[in-house]
Coordinates of C-alpha atoms in Angstrom, one line a residue:
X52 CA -3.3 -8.4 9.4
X53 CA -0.3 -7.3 7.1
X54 CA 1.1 -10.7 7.5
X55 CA -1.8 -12.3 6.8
X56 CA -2.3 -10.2 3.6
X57 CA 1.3 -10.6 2.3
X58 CA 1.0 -14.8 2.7
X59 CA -2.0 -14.7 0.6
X60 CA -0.9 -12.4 -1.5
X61 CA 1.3 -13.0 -4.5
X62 CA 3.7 -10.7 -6.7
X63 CA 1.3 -7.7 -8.0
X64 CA -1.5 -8.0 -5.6
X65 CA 1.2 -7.8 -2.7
X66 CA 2.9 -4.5 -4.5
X67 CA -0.7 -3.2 -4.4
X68 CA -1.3 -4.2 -0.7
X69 CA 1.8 -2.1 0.0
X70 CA 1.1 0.8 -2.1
X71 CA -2.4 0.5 -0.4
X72 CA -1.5 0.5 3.3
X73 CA 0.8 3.2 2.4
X74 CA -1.6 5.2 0.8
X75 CA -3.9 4.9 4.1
X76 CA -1.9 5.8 6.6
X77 CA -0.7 9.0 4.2
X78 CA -4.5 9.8 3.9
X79 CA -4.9 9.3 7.7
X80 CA -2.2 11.8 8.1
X81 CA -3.8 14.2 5.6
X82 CA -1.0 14.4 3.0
X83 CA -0.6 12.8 -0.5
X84 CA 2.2 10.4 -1.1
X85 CA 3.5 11.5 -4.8
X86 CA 5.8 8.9 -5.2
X87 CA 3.5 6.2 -4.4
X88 CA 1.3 7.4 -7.3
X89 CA 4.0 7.7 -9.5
X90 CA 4.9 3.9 -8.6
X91 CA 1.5 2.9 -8.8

């Protein structure tokens, strides 16, 4: 699905696909990523 995501995805959009995964598996895990707000 990633994959997919990224080949669609161009510049910005797949920045915000990272930040986004990232941010689900932190909530998943119950913490808060800082620095991916802060690079957001």
């Amino acid at each position: 699905m990633a994959a997919a995501r990224e080949q669609s995805a161009g510049g910005d959009s797949q920045v915000a696909a990272a930040l986004a995964e990232t941010a689900e598996v932190a909530d998943a895990a119950g913490v808060r990523p800082l620095p991916v707000l802060v690079l957001s």
